[in-house]
Short mmCIF file of C-alpha atoms and ligand atoms in Angstrom, two decimals:
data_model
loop_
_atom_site.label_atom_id
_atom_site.label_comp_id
_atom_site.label_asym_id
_atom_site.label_seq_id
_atom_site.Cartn_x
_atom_site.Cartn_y
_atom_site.Cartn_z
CA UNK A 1 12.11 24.61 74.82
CA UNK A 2 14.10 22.64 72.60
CA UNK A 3 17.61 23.66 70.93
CA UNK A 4 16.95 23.38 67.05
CA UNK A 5 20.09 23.83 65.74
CA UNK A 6 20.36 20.12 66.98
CA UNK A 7 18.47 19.48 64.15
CA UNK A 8 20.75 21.13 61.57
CA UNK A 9 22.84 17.79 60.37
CA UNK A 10 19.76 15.82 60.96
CA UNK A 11 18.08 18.20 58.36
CA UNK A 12 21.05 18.22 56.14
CA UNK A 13 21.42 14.42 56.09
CA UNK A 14 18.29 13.36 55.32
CA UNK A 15 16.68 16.23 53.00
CA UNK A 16 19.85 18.21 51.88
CA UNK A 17 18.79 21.28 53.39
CA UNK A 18 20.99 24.07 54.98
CA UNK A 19 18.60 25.21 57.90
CA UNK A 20 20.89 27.94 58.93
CA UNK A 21 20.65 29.82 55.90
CA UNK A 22 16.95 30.38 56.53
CA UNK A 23 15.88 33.40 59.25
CA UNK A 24 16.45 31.56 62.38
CA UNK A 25 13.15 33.56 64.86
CA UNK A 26 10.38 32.30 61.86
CA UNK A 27 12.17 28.64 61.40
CA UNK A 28 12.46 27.98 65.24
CA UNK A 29 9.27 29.04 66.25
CA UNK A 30 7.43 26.72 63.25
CA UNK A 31 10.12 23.71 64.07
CA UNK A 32 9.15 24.18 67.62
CA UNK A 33 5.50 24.26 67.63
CA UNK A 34 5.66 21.50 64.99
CA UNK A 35 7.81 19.17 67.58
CA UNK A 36 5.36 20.48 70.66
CA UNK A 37 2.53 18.74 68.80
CA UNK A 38 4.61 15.45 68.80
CA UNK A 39 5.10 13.03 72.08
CA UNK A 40 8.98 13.94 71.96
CA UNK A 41 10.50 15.94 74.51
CA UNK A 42 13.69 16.11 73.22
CA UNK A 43 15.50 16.45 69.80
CA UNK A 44 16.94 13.17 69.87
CA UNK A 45 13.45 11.66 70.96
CA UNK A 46 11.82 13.59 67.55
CA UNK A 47 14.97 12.62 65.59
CA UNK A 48 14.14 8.99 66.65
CA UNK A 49 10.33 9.67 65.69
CA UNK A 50 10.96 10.93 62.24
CA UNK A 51 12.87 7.43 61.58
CA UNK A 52 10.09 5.03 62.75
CA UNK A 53 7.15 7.16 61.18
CA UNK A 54 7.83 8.70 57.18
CA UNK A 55 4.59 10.03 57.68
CA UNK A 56 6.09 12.72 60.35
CA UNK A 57 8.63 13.03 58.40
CA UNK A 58 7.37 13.73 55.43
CA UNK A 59 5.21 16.61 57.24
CA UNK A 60 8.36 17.78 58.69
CA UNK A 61 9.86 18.42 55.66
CA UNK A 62 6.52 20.05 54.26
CA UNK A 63 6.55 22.41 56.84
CA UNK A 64 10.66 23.71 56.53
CA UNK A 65 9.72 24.35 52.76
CA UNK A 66 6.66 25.94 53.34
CA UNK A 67 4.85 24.83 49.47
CA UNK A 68 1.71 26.90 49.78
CA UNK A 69 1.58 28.09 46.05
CA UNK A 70 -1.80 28.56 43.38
CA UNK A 71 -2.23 29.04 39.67
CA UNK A 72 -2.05 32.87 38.95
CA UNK A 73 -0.64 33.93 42.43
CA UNK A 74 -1.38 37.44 42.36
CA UNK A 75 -3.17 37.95 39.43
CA UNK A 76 -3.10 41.38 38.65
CA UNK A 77 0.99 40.63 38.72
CA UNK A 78 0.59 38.50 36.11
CA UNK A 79 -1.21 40.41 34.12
CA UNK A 80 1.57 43.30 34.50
CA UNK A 81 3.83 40.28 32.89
CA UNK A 82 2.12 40.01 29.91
CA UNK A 83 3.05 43.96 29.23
CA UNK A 84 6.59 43.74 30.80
CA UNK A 85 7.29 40.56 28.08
CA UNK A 86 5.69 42.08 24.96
CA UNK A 87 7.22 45.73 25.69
CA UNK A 88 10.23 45.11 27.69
CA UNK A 89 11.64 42.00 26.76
CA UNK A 90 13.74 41.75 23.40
CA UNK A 91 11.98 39.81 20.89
CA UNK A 92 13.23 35.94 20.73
CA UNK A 93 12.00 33.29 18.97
CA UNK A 94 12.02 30.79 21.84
CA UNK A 95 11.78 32.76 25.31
CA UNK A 96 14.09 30.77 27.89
CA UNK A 97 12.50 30.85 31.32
CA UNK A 98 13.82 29.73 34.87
CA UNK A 99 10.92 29.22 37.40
CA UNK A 100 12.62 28.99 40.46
CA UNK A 101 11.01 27.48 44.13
CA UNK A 102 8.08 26.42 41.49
CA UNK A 103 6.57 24.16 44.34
CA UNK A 104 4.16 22.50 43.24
CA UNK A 105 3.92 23.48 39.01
CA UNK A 106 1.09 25.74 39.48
CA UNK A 107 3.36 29.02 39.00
CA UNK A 108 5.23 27.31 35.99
CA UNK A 109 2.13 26.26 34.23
CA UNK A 110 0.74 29.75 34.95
CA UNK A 111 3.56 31.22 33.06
CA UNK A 112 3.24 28.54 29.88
CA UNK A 113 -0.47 29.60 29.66
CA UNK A 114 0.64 33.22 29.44
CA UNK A 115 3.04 32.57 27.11
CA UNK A 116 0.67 30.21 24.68
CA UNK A 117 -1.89 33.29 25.29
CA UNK A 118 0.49 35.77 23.67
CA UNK A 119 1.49 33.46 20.90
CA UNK A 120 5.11 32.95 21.77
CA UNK A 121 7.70 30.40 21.44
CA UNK A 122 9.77 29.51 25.12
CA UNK A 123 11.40 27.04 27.22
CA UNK A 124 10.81 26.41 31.05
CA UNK A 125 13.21 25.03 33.40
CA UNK A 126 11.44 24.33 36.85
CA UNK A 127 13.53 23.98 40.08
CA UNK A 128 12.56 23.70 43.53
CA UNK A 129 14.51 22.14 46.81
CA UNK A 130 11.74 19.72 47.58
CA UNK A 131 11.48 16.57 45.51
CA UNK A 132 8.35 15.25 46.82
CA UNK A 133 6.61 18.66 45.33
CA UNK A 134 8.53 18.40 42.12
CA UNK A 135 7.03 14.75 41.42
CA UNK A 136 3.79 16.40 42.02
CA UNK A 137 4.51 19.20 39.98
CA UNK A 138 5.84 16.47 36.99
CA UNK A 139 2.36 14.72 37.66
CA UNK A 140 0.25 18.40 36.73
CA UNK A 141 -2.58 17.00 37.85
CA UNK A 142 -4.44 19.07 40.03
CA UNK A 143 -7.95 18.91 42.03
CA UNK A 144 -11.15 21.25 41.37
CA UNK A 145 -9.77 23.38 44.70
CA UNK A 146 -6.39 23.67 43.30
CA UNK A 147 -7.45 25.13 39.58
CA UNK A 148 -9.60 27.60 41.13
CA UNK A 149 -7.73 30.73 39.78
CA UNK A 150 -7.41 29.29 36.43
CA UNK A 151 -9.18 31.78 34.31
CA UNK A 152 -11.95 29.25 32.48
CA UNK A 153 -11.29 29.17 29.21
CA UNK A 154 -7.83 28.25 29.98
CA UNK A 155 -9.26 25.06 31.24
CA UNK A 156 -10.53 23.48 28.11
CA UNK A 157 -7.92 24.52 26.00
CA UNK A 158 -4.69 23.59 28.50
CA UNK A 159 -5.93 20.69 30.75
CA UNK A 160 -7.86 17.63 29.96
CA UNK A 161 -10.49 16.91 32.73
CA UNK A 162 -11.30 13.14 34.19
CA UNK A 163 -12.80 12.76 36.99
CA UNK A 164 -13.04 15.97 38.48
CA UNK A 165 -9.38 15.92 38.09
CA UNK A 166 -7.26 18.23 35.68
CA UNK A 167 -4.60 17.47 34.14
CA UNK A 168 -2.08 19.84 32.03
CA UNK A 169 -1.67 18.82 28.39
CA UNK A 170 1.41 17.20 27.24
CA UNK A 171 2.16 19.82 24.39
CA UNK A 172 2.42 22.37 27.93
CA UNK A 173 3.71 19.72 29.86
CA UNK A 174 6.70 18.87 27.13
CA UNK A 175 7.81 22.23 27.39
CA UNK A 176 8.98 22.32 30.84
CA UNK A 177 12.17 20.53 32.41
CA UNK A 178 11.50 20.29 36.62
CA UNK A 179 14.64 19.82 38.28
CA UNK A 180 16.13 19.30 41.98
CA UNK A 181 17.80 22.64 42.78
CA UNK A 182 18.60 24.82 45.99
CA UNK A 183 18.97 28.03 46.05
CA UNK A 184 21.87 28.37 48.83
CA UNK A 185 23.89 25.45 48.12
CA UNK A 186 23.27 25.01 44.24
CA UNK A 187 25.58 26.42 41.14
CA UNK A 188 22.99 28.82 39.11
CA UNK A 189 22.53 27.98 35.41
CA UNK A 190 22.42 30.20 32.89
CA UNK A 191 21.11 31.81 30.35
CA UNK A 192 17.60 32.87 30.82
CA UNK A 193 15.22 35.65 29.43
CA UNK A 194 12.99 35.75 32.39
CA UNK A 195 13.46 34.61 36.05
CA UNK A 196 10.65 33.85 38.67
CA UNK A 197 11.82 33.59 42.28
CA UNK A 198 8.37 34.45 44.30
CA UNK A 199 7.89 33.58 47.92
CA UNK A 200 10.70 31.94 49.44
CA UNK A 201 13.83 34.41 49.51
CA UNK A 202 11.35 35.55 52.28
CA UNK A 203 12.50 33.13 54.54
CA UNK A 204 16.56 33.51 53.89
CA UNK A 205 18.84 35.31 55.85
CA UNK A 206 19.76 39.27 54.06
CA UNK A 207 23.11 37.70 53.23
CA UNK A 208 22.10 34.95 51.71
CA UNK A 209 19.51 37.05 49.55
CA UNK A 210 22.13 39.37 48.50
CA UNK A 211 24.05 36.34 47.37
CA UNK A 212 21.14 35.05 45.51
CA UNK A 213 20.49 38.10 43.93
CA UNK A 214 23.56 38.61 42.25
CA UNK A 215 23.43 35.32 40.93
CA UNK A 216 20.61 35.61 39.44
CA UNK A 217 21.61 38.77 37.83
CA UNK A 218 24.78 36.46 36.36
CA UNK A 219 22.03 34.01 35.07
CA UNK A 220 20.28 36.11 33.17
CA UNK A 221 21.17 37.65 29.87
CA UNK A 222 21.18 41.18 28.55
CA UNK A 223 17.67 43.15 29.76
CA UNK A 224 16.72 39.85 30.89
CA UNK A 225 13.68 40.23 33.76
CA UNK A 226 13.66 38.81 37.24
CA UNK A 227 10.04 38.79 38.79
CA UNK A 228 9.87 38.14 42.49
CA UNK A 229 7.31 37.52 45.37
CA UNK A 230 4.11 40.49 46.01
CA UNK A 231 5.54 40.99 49.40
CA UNK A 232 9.44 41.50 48.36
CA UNK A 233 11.66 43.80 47.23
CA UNK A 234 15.54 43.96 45.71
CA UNK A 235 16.99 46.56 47.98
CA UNK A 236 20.09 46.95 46.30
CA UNK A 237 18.78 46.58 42.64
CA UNK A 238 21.03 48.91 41.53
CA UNK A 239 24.08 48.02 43.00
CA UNK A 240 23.25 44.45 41.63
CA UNK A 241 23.09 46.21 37.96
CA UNK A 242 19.23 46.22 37.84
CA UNK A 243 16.31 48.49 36.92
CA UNK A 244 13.45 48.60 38.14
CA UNK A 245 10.99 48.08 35.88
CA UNK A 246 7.52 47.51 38.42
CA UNK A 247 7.29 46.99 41.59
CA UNK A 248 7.99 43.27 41.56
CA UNK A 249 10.04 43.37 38.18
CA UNK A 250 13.53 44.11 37.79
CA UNK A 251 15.33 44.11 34.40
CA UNK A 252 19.19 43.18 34.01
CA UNK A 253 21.17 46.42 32.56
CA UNK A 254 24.44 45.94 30.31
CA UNK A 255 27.47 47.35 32.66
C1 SAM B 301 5.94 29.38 49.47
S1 SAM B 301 6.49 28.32 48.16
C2 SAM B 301 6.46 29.45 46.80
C3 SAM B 301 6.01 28.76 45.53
C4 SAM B 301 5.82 29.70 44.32
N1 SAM B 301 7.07 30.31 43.95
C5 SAM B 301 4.79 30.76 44.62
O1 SAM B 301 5.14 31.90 44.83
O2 SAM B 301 3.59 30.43 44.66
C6 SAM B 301 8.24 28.19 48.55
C7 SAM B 301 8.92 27.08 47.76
O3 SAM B 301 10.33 27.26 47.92
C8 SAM B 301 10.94 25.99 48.02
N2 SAM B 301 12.24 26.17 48.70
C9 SAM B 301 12.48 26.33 50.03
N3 SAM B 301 13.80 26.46 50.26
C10 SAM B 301 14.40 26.40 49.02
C11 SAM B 301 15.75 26.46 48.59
N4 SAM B 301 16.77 26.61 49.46
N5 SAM B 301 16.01 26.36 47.26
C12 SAM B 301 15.01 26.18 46.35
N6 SAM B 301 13.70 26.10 46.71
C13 SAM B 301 13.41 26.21 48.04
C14 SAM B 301 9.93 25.16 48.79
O4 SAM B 301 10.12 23.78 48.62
C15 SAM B 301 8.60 25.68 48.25
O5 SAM B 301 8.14 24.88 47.19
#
């Protein structure tokens, strides 16, 4: 057994990463089995390993941001978008969008293709903690596994294909900022029409998502929509001041 919160100012130090802000049982357990599969029988000794090999430590920090992500990520959600943005949404002429934890750009290019698809003007700002992911993301090229979901005709018209390879066209690509940003430690920006934070409040501590929440709520303007992850839900919606407009969307009311 090893005592992980060793690893805390380690984690901190060299990847900017609160660990305790993240449910400890899930964390330890992966940290642990991830260090059991290593020589080291102590901290320090995996410390020490992670500083002679960037390999391992690159696949250390892949596995404490967890970046498993795909184009469309459950579709039928995205569909229910589409209706949420052309009935719910007022009516802008450039739609300003926050994509939050956007791993690797599959979930923000998902969004731009729904958003060309409809006809509309927006903006994307794409954040996530994990620079190595956002490079990838900024690269939006993508193998034939990874643009499975991609409906097909979305493929020829928003990706140019060489060498089994796709890659996202620049007038998509020029429409999205990616950016370094953490959820726990971070100031939130502001003002957005639509918010995407799927799949990784999961894995915070309940105080840290109520905090979260409520920011988000201050980031977003007037009937502004927050869509989150198929497996989550905003307890406290309406103490936050929001309504629930879907399962997975929640609009911002005027207090
Ligand atoms: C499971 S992926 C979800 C990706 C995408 N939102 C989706 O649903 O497919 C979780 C992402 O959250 C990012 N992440 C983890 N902790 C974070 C934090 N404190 N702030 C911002 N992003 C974080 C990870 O780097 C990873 O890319």
């Amino acid at each position: 057994m090893f005592n992980i919160c060793e690893l805390y100012d380690y984690v901190y130090k060299e990847f900017k990463i609160k660990l305790s802000a993240y449910k400890e049982n899930q964390m330890h357990r992966r940290i642990e089995f991830f260090i059991s599969k290593t020589n080291a029988r102590t901290i320090k000794e995996f410390i020490a390993s992670c500083e002679k090999d960037p390999i391992l430590k690159n696949q250390f920090l892949d596995l404490i941001t967890i970046n498993v992500t795909e184009f469309f990520r459950n579709k039928d959600l995205f569909f229910q978008l589409t209706d949420i943005i052309q009935n719910d949404l007022p009516k802008k002429d450039v739609y300003s969008i926050w994509n939050s934890a956007c791993s690797n750009g599959s979930e923000p290019y998902s969004v731009a293709m729904l958003f060309e698809e409809m006809n509309l003007n927006y903006k994307i700002l794409a954040t996530d903690i994990d620079n190595k992911i956002l490079d990838y993301a900024k690269r939006g090229c993508y193998t034939e596994d990874e643009i499975i979901d991609i409906p097909i005709p979305y493929l020829s018209k928003y990706f140019d294909n060489y060498n089994s390879k796709y890659t996202i066209k620049n007038f998509i690509a020029n429409k999205i900022i990616f950016k370094r940003h953490d959820l726990i430690l971070d100031d939130f920006p502001s003002t957005f029409d639509l918010i995407l934070c799927r799949n990784v409040v999961i894995y915070f501590k309940k105080e840290e998502k109520m905090k979260i929440y409520n920011k988000f709520y201050n980031s977003l303007k007037p009937k502004g929509i927050i869509f989150i992850g198929a497996t989550e839900n905003i307890y406290d919606y309406q103490q936050i001041g929001f309504t629930k407009l879907g399962t997975f969307f929640y609009q911002k009311v005027v207090k």
